[in-house]
Each structure stands twice: as structure tokens, then as C-alpha cells.
Amino acid sequence: MSRLLLAAATVIGLASALPAAAQFQKPEDAVKYRKAAYTVMSTHFGRIGAMVQGKVPYDGAAAAANAAIVAQMSVLPFAGFVEGTSGTEKGQPKPIVWTERAKFDAAAKKMQDEVAKLAVAAKANNPDTLKAAFGEAASACKACHDHFRNP
Ligand code: ASC
């Protein structure tokens, strides 16, 4: 490896090892980032939901494409949960995200696992398989919202 490449790799390695807060200039940037990731997730999850609920016709290829995006996006929001970004307004994370961090991380992991399963299930191209996996994923989203997000 060239010296320059090695230096670049070292910098990138260090940056990804920094605590979450240090990856954003300001707390508001972290909030904006996590909201953006959730917006994309919700958009594509919602398209599957519309199919599962019979609001739009079943389309296996579209379901698989949407589920893949949801699964990819699901890894992103959590870097944006930096200290000092809780609140009491509707939709804001409660302070218990930070005081019950292990529980929050477990809820995040559960959601990531369920949307990964959804992405696999969608590839089976079977409406019932899709519906079952969608329900599990939606429950994992809801469990976290119910406990950690202001209503
Ligand atoms: C969605 C969406 C969520 C979840 C959640 C499931 O479509 O945007 O956050 O489903 O409402 O209960």
C-alpha cells in the first residue's frame, strides 16, 4: 500500500472510531441526520405497508426493492442519538434513551434484525410471507417508539 493510501486509511479508521457526537459538528446536525434516515426508512417501509394492507396491488419486485432500502437505512439513525438531543416535544426521544442505553440499543438491534428478515422474506415473492415479516418489523418499530419516543 502506498504511504498516502495508508495515511488515508488511518484517518478513515480513526474517524469511524470516534464517539458518535464527534462525528457531527453540532447536536442539531445529528438530529437532522437521524431524522433523514428515518424519513427514508419510513417512506419505503410505508410502501410495503400499503401493499400488505391492500391499498396498492402486490408487487413482489417492488416489495423486495423497498425492503432492501429499509434494511440498509436501518443501520444509520443510531449514530445520530448523541447526548443532549432529547426533549419533551412530540416525536423527540425521551432522556431514557441515554439512561437506559443498553435497552435502547437492544431495541434498535431488534428492529435491525426484523427489517433484515423482512428483506429476506420479501425475496420469497409471497404476499403472506411478506405480510408476516412486515408485521414483526412494524412491532419492533412500535416497541421502541412506545418506550423511548414522546407521543
Ligand atoms: C411505519 C412507520 C413507522 C412504523 C411504525 C410501526 O410505517 O413510519 O415508524 O411503521 O408506525 O408501528
XYZ file of N, CA, C and O and ligand atoms in Angstrom:
616
model
N 0.847 -1.192 0.000
C 0.000 0.000 0.000
C 0.888 1.249 0.000
O 1.899 1.294 0.695
N 0.511 2.228 -0.782
C 1.305 3.458 -0.796
C 1.172 4.179 0.536
O 0.222 3.947 1.288
N 2.140 5.047 0.800
C 2.127 5.752 2.078
C 0.871 6.633 2.194
O 0.271 6.743 3.245
N 0.484 7.209 1.024
C -0.681 8.099 1.016
C -1.956 7.300 1.333
O -2.794 7.719 2.139
N -2.082 6.140 0.683
C -3.261 5.294 0.914
C -3.338 4.864 2.377
O -4.403 4.858 2.990
N -2.164 4.517 2.895
C -2.097 4.070 4.289
C -2.549 5.195 5.227
O -3.324 4.976 6.157
N -2.082 6.413 4.925
C -2.460 7.575 5.742
C -3.964 7.799 5.656
O -4.633 8.032 6.673
N -4.519 7.697 4.441
C -5.955 7.908 4.253
C -6.735 6.850 5.024
O -7.724 7.165 5.710
N -6.299 5.616 4.941
C -6.990 4.518 5.628
C -6.950 4.742 7.140
O -7.933 4.489 7.841
N -5.845 5.261 7.625
C -5.714 5.510 9.065
C -6.690 6.589 9.515
O -7.363 6.459 10.530
N -6.774 7.646 8.712
C -7.687 8.751 9.059
C -9.126 8.258 9.074
O -9.883 8.549 10.015
N -9.504 7.489 8.058
C -10.886 6.986 7.994
C -11.149 6.059 9.186
O -12.192 6.133 9.824
N -10.190 5.227 9.503
C -10.330 4.312 10.640
C -10.527 5.069 11.935
O -11.416 4.740 12.730
N -9.774 6.106 12.130
C -9.892 6.916 13.348
C -11.247 7.607 13.408
O -11.896 7.637 14.448
N -11.681 8.145 12.254
C -12.938 8.889 12.221
C -14.101 7.983 12.614
O -14.977 8.384 13.380
N -14.097 6.738 12.116
C -15.234 5.873 12.416
C -15.160 5.351 13.848
O -16.137 4.845 14.380
N -13.990 5.482 14.489
C -13.874 5.041 15.878
C -14.233 6.162 16.862
O -14.347 5.937 18.053
N -14.422 7.364 16.349
C -14.753 8.483 17.233
C -16.126 8.276 17.856
O -16.988 7.663 17.251
N -16.344 8.803 19.063
C -17.685 8.718 19.636
C -18.691 9.421 18.730
O -18.319 10.330 17.976
N -19.960 8.984 18.812
C -20.982 9.477 17.886
C -21.006 10.997 17.817
O -21.073 11.566 16.724
N -20.918 11.659 18.961
C -21.046 13.121 18.981
C -19.975 13.785 18.136
O -20.222 14.789 17.480
N -18.781 13.207 18.144
C -17.673 13.813 17.420
C -17.816 13.661 15.911
O -17.084 14.281 15.156
N -18.773 12.847 15.473
C -18.982 12.684 14.038
C -19.863 13.786 13.465
O -20.054 13.860 12.254
N -20.428 14.611 14.326
C -21.266 15.720 13.880
C -20.728 17.018 14.466
O -20.261 17.043 15.598
N -20.824 18.081 13.681
C -20.333 19.371 14.140
C -21.147 19.899 15.315
O -20.616 20.431 16.259
N -22.479 19.732 15.186
C -23.386 20.276 16.198
C -24.454 19.224 16.507
O -24.791 18.424 15.624
N -25.021 19.264 17.720
C -26.098 18.318 18.041
C -27.243 18.381 17.016
O -27.804 17.345 16.646
N -27.565 19.589 16.535
C -28.669 19.725 15.551
C -28.367 18.946 14.275
O -29.282 18.459 13.621
N -27.084 18.850 13.932
C -26.727 18.087 12.733
C -27.021 16.599 12.933
O -27.449 15.905 12.003
N -26.775 16.131 14.149
C -27.054 14.725 14.464
C -28.554 14.458 14.392
O -28.992 13.423 13.883
N -29.339 15.410 14.893
C -30.799 15.272 14.871
C -31.291 15.231 13.426
O -32.099 14.389 13.041
N -30.761 16.160 12.622
C -31.153 16.229 11.207
C -30.808 14.912 10.495
O -31.585 14.381 9.717
N -29.644 14.412 10.810
C -29.165 13.172 10.183
C -30.070 11.988 10.533
O -30.499 11.241 9.655
N -30.358 11.819 11.819
C -31.159 10.640 12.189
C -32.577 10.764 11.646
O -33.166 9.774 11.192
N -33.116 12.002 11.623
C -34.463 12.189 11.075
C -34.484 11.853 9.589
O -35.452 11.275 9.088
N -33.437 12.265 8.891
C -33.363 11.989 7.448
C -33.359 10.489 7.200
O -34.074 9.984 6.316
N -32.580 9.758 7.984
C -32.523 8.301 7.815
C -33.894 7.681 8.095
O -34.367 6.820 7.347
N -34.546 8.142 9.175
C -35.882 7.610 9.496
C -36.899 7.972 8.410
O -37.810 7.195 8.121
N -36.758 9.157 7.822
C -37.696 9.559 6.764
C -37.595 8.612 5.571
O -38.615 8.167 5.033
N -36.376 8.290 5.191
C -36.203 7.373 4.053
C -36.731 5.979 4.426
O -37.458 5.349 3.655
N -36.382 5.526 5.634
C -36.877 4.214 6.084
C -38.385 4.154 6.048
O -38.985 3.216 5.529
N -38.998 5.174 6.645
C -40.456 5.201 6.772
C -41.142 5.252 5.405
O -42.179 4.618 5.195
N -40.545 5.999 4.478
C -41.108 6.097 3.129
C -41.168 4.716 2.469
O -42.208 4.307 1.943
N -40.070 3.995 2.553
C -40.020 2.692 1.868
C -40.758 1.609 2.643
O -41.359 0.712 2.049
N -40.732 1.706 3.966
C -41.500 0.761 4.791
C -42.992 0.969 4.528
O -43.761 0.009 4.398
N -43.379 2.239 4.425
C -44.774 2.580 4.172
C -45.274 2.048 2.831
O -46.444 1.675 2.704
N -44.381 1.991 1.839
C -44.789 1.451 0.529
C -45.101 -0.038 0.647
O -46.009 -0.542 -0.015
N -44.332 -0.731 1.475
C -44.632 -2.155 1.704
C -45.940 -2.267 2.493
O -46.788 -3.115 2.190
N -46.100 -1.366 3.460
C -47.321 -1.370 4.271
C -48.567 -1.204 3.417
O -49.575 -1.891 3.632
N -48.484 -0.311 2.450
C -49.633 -0.077 1.567
C -49.995 -1.360 0.811
O -51.174 -1.679 0.620
N -48.970 -2.119 0.423
C -49.180 -3.390 -0.287
C -49.801 -4.433 0.627
O -50.761 -5.118 0.263
N -49.220 -4.523 1.811
C -49.671 -5.512 2.790
C -51.131 -5.246 3.189
O -51.900 -6.168 3.434
N -51.477 -3.958 3.237
C -52.841 -3.591 3.617
C -53.798 -3.559 2.428
O -54.957 -3.174 2.574
N -53.305 -3.928 1.247
C -54.171 -3.989 0.072
C -54.537 -2.631 -0.503
O -55.449 -2.528 -1.316
N -53.811 -1.588 -0.087
C -54.108 -0.251 -0.621
C -53.521 -0.074 -2.012
O -53.988 0.750 -2.794
N -52.452 -0.797 -2.289
C -51.901 -0.849 -3.654
C -51.706 -2.335 -3.982
O -51.560 -3.158 -3.072
N -51.723 -2.674 -5.271
C -51.606 -4.088 -5.635
C -50.252 -4.672 -5.207
O -49.251 -3.952 -5.166
N -50.245 -5.951 -4.901
C -48.999 -6.632 -4.545
C -48.045 -6.617 -5.737
O -48.442 -6.892 -6.864
N -46.786 -6.269 -5.449
C -45.739 -6.266 -6.479
C -44.470 -6.761 -5.785
O -43.835 -6.029 -5.022
N -44.154 -8.018 -6.029
C -43.052 -8.668 -5.314
C -41.711 -7.992 -5.519
O -40.930 -7.843 -4.575
N -41.454 -7.562 -6.753
C -40.159 -6.923 -7.044
C -40.056 -5.588 -6.309
O -39.008 -5.249 -5.745
N -41.157 -4.831 -6.299
C -41.151 -3.542 -5.600
C -41.003 -3.760 -4.091
O -40.259 -3.030 -3.420
N -41.678 -4.773 -3.571
C -41.572 -5.069 -2.134
C -40.118 -5.386 -1.769
O -39.600 -4.883 -0.765
N -39.480 -6.212 -2.587
C -38.088 -6.603 -2.303
C -37.159 -5.386 -2.378
O -36.263 -5.226 -1.536
N -37.389 -4.533 -3.372
C -36.549 -3.329 -3.518
C -36.748 -2.398 -2.326
O -35.779 -1.873 -1.752
N -37.996 -2.206 -1.925
C -38.273 -1.336 -0.772
C -37.692 -1.910 0.520
O -37.118 -1.179 1.331
N -37.834 -3.208 0.694
C -37.339 -3.844 1.927
C -35.814 -3.759 2.004
O -35.251 -3.573 3.094
N -35.154 -3.883 0.861
C -33.685 -3.782 0.854
C -33.247 -2.389 1.294
O -32.284 -2.245 2.059
N -33.969 -1.371 0.850
C -33.630 0.008 1.246
C -33.863 0.194 2.752
O -33.023 0.769 3.448
N -34.977 -0.323 3.239
C -35.262 -0.206 4.684
C -34.137 -0.861 5.490
O -33.630 -0.278 6.462
N -33.726 -2.046 5.065
C -32.682 -2.770 5.805
C -31.360 -1.995 5.780
O -30.665 -1.892 6.797
N -31.041 -1.437 4.624
C -29.793 -0.657 4.535
C -29.855 0.584 5.414
O -28.914 0.911 6.127
N -30.983 1.269 5.368
C -31.148 2.501 6.149
C -31.142 2.240 7.648
O -30.783 3.110 8.437
N -31.571 1.049 8.051
C -31.771 0.772 9.480
C -30.488 0.874 10.295
O -30.542 1.030 11.513
N -29.348 0.806 9.636
C -28.084 0.904 10.389
C -27.720 2.364 10.686
O -26.869 2.630 11.525
N -28.359 3.306 9.997
C -27.879 4.690 10.055
C -28.334 5.553 11.241
O -27.529 6.310 11.773
N -29.599 5.508 11.654
C -30.070 6.550 12.563
C -29.339 6.618 13.896
O -29.257 7.698 14.494
N -28.800 5.517 14.365
C -28.373 5.445 15.769
C -27.119 6.247 16.080
O -26.936 6.674 17.215
N -26.310 6.506 15.083
C -25.156 7.401 15.282
C -25.630 8.812 15.608
O -24.898 9.606 16.192
N -26.880 9.104 15.223
C -27.416 10.447 15.447
C -28.003 10.658 16.835
O -28.406 11.772 17.167
N -28.034 9.614 17.649
C -28.564 9.776 19.014
C -27.443 10.213 19.947
O -26.945 9.440 20.751
N -27.036 11.460 19.791
C -25.952 11.992 20.627
C -26.559 12.643 21.872
O -27.700 13.124 21.858
N -25.772 12.659 22.927
C -26.208 13.238 24.205
C -26.704 14.671 23.990
O -26.164 15.402 23.164
N -27.697 15.046 24.730
C -28.187 16.415 24.668
C -29.191 16.650 23.563
O -29.507 17.789 23.248
N -29.705 15.574 22.969
C -30.675 15.751 21.887
C -32.018 15.102 22.238
O -32.773 14.739 21.354
N -32.288 14.967 23.535
C -33.615 14.501 23.934
C -34.513 15.722 24.105
O -34.047 16.859 24.023
N -35.785 15.475 24.350
C -36.704 16.595 24.524
C -38.055 16.113 24.996
O -38.237 14.921 25.261
N -38.978 17.057 25.106
C -40.311 16.699 25.601
C -41.384 16.899 24.537
O -42.550 16.631 24.767
N -40.967 17.361 23.362
C -41.959 17.585 22.305
C -42.297 16.277 21.603
O -41.492 15.339 21.604
N -43.463 16.270 20.988
C -43.923 15.103 20.236
C -42.855 14.636 19.247
O -42.320 15.443 18.484
N -42.541 13.356 19.311
C -41.589 12.779 18.362
C -40.147 12.821 18.822
O -39.307 12.099 18.281
N -39.863 13.640 19.819
C -38.470 13.714 20.294
C -38.145 12.517 21.186
O -39.023 12.007 21.877
N -36.893 12.083 21.178
C -36.515 10.990 22.075
C -36.558 11.433 23.536
O -36.180 12.563 23.856
N -37.032 10.541 24.391
C -37.042 10.822 25.832
C -35.614 10.691 26.381
O -34.794 9.951 25.806
N -35.339 11.332 27.511
C -33.994 11.209 28.112
C -33.608 9.762 28.450
O -32.422 9.447 28.528
N -34.606 8.884 28.620
C -34.277 7.481 28.955
C -33.511 6.770 27.847
O -32.935 5.715 28.087
N -33.487 7.357 26.641
C -32.615 6.770 25.593
C -31.188 6.672 26.126
O -30.489 5.694 25.888
N -30.794 7.685 26.905
C -29.407 7.734 27.395
C -29.236 7.071 28.758
O -28.181 6.532 29.037
N -30.291 7.100 29.565
C -30.154 6.469 30.891
C -30.448 4.967 30.827
O -30.047 4.226 31.707
N -31.165 4.550 29.780
C -31.426 3.118 29.583
C -30.799 2.691 28.259
O -31.440 2.070 27.421
N -29.544 3.091 28.091
C -28.908 2.937 26.775
C -28.848 1.476 26.292
O -29.038 1.200 25.111
N -28.592 0.548 27.216
C -28.493 -0.857 26.801
C -29.843 -1.345 26.257
O -29.893 -2.072 25.258
N -30.907 -0.905 26.916
C -32.244 -1.283 26.477
C -32.566 -0.646 25.115
O -33.170 -1.276 24.239
N -32.158 0.604 24.964
C -32.365 1.295 23.687
C -31.591 0.593 22.568
O -32.140 0.338 21.487
N -30.341 0.274 22.843
C -29.513 -0.398 21.830
C -30.109 -1.758 21.450
O -30.067 -2.153 20.287
N -30.662 -2.449 22.458
C -31.284 -3.754 22.185
C -32.527 -3.578 21.309
O -32.775 -4.384 20.400
N -33.295 -2.514 21.569
C -34.490 -2.246 20.762
C -34.102 -1.891 19.326
O -34.765 -2.299 18.366
N -33.004 -1.149 19.195
C -32.508 -0.801 17.859
C -32.075 -2.067 17.114
O -32.412 -2.266 15.945
N -31.365 -2.920 17.826
C -30.876 -4.170 17.226
C -32.042 -5.072 16.811
O -32.030 -5.686 15.740
N -33.064 -5.113 17.647
C -34.256 -5.925 17.346
C -34.897 -5.428 16.038
O -35.243 -6.225 15.162
N -35.029 -4.113 15.907
C -35.601 -3.541 14.686
C -34.721 -3.891 13.474
O -35.218 -4.316 12.431
N -33.405 -3.737 13.642
C -32.498 -4.044 12.522
C -32.612 -5.520 12.125
O -32.609 -5.848 10.939
N -32.718 -6.398 13.119
C -32.863 -7.830 12.828
C -34.163 -8.101 12.072
O -34.192 -8.878 11.112
N -35.242 -7.456 12.516
C -36.543 -7.718 11.887
C -36.614 -7.158 10.465
O -37.222 -7.775 9.592
N -35.990 -6.003 10.226
C -36.039 -5.478 8.851
C -35.076 -6.261 7.946
O -35.328 -6.377 6.740
N -34.022 -6.818 8.523
C -33.151 -7.706 7.731
C -33.937 -8.955 7.332
O -33.856 -9.422 6.184
N -34.738 -9.478 8.271
C -35.589 -10.646 7.964
C -36.647 -10.288 6.926
O -36.989 -11.102 6.068
N -37.153 -9.048 7.024
C -38.147 -8.582 6.052
C -37.540 -8.565 4.645
O -38.198 -8.970 3.672
N -36.296 -8.111 4.552
C -35.635 -8.048 3.238
C -35.464 -9.453 2.648
O -35.633 -9.652 1.441
N -35.179 -10.424 3.494
C -35.064 -11.822 3.035
C -36.451 -12.350 2.661
O -36.643 -12.932 1.594
N -37.420 -12.103 3.535
C -38.779 -12.601 3.317
C -39.367 -12.049 2.018
O -40.051 -12.769 1.282
N -39.083 -10.775 1.733
C -39.649 -10.143 0.533
C -39.188 -10.856 -0.741
O -39.912 -10.906 -1.731
N -37.991 -11.410 -0.671
C -37.448 -12.088 -1.860
C -38.168 -13.397 -2.171
O -38.035 -13.935 -3.267
N -38.912 -13.921 -1.197
C -39.670 -15.159 -1.433
C -40.824 -14.913 -2.399
O -41.405 -15.857 -2.944
N -41.158 -13.647 -2.609
C -42.235 -13.263 -3.530
C -43.557 -13.963 -3.205
O -44.192 -14.566 -4.067
N -43.924 -13.878 -1.925
C -45.178 -14.471 -1.463
C -45.851 -13.447 -0.545
O -45.266 -13.042 0.453
N -47.063 -13.018 -0.893
C -47.714 -11.954 -0.128
C -47.879 -12.279 1.362
O -47.752 -11.388 2.209
N -48.155 -13.544 1.675
C -48.355 -13.912 3.086
C -47.049 -13.867 3.867
O -47.022 -13.436 5.028
N -45.970 -14.309 3.219
C -44.646 -14.260 3.856
C -44.254 -12.806 4.109
O -43.742 -12.462 5.181
N -44.539 -11.974 3.115
C -44.235 -10.541 3.244
C -45.019 -9.929 4.399
O -44.462 -9.206 5.231
N -46.293 -10.246 4.437
C -47.177 -9.666 5.452
C -46.725 -10.036 6.866
O -46.694 -9.187 7.769
N -46.356 -11.300 7.057
C -45.929 -11.757 8.384
C -44.652 -11.032 8.819
O -44.549 -10.541 9.956
N -43.702 -10.944 7.905
C -42.428 -10.289 8.246
C -42.626 -8.788 8.446
O -41.991 -8.180 9.315
N -43.521 -8.205 7.668
C -43.817 -6.777 7.827
C -44.381 -6.518 9.224
O -43.998 -5.550 9.898
N -45.280 -7.396 9.662
C -45.895 -7.240 10.977
C -44.854 -7.294 12.091
O -44.906 -6.489 13.041
N -43.914 -8.210 11.985
C -42.854 -8.324 13.005
C -41.993 -7.061 13.026
O -41.614 -6.561 14.087
N -41.668 -6.575 11.836
C -40.831 -5.370 11.752
C -41.578 -4.160 12.322
O -41.017 -3.370 13.089
N -42.846 -4.032 11.974
C -43.647 -2.901 12.474
C -43.745 -2.951 13.993
O -43.682 -1.905 14.664
N -43.869 -4.149 14.554
C -43.930 -4.292 16.019
C -42.629 -3.842 16.662
O -42.643 -3.222 17.743
N -41.522 -4.148 16.012
C -40.218 -3.742 16.560
C -40.072 -2.223 16.510
O -39.552 -1.612 17.450
N -40.550 -1.598 15.435
C -40.530 -0.121 15.347
C -41.359 0.454 16.485
O -40.933 1.365 17.210
N -42.579 -0.105 16.619
C -43.540 0.436 17.574
C -43.056 0.272 19.016
O -43.235 1.178 19.845
N -42.435 -0.853 19.323
C -41.975 -1.105 20.692
C -41.011 -0.016 21.138
O -41.083 0.492 22.261
N -40.111 0.358 20.253
C -39.131 1.394 20.575
C -39.828 2.754 20.702
O -39.574 3.506 21.642
N -40.727 3.053 19.754
C -41.456 4.332 19.818
C -42.224 4.445 21.130
O -42.194 5.483 21.798
N -42.917 3.359 21.492
C -43.776 3.396 22.685
C -42.971 3.695 23.945
O -43.451 4.370 24.851
N -41.763 3.197 23.999
C -40.984 3.353 25.231
C -40.092 4.593 25.215
O -39.919 5.249 26.234
N -39.510 4.883 24.058
C -38.439 5.885 24.020
C -38.787 7.206 23.336
O -37.986 8.134 23.362
N -39.931 7.277 22.713
C -40.273 8.495 21.951
C -41.473 9.185 22.583
O -42.441 8.534 22.976
N -41.430 10.504 22.650
C -42.574 11.252 23.173
C -43.762 11.139 22.227
O -43.611 11.342 21.025
N -44.940 10.826 22.787
C -46.127 10.690 21.939
C -46.623 12.049 21.463
O -46.282 13.077 22.026
C -44.286 2.888 9.625
C -43.539 3.938 10.178
C -43.161 3.582 11.411
C -43.639 2.225 11.704
C -44.453 2.163 12.947
C -44.961 0.778 13.189
O -44.758 2.829 8.509
O -43.236 5.097 9.621
O -42.469 4.294 12.246
O -44.398 1.854 10.555
O -45.510 3.061 12.860
O -45.815 0.769 14.283
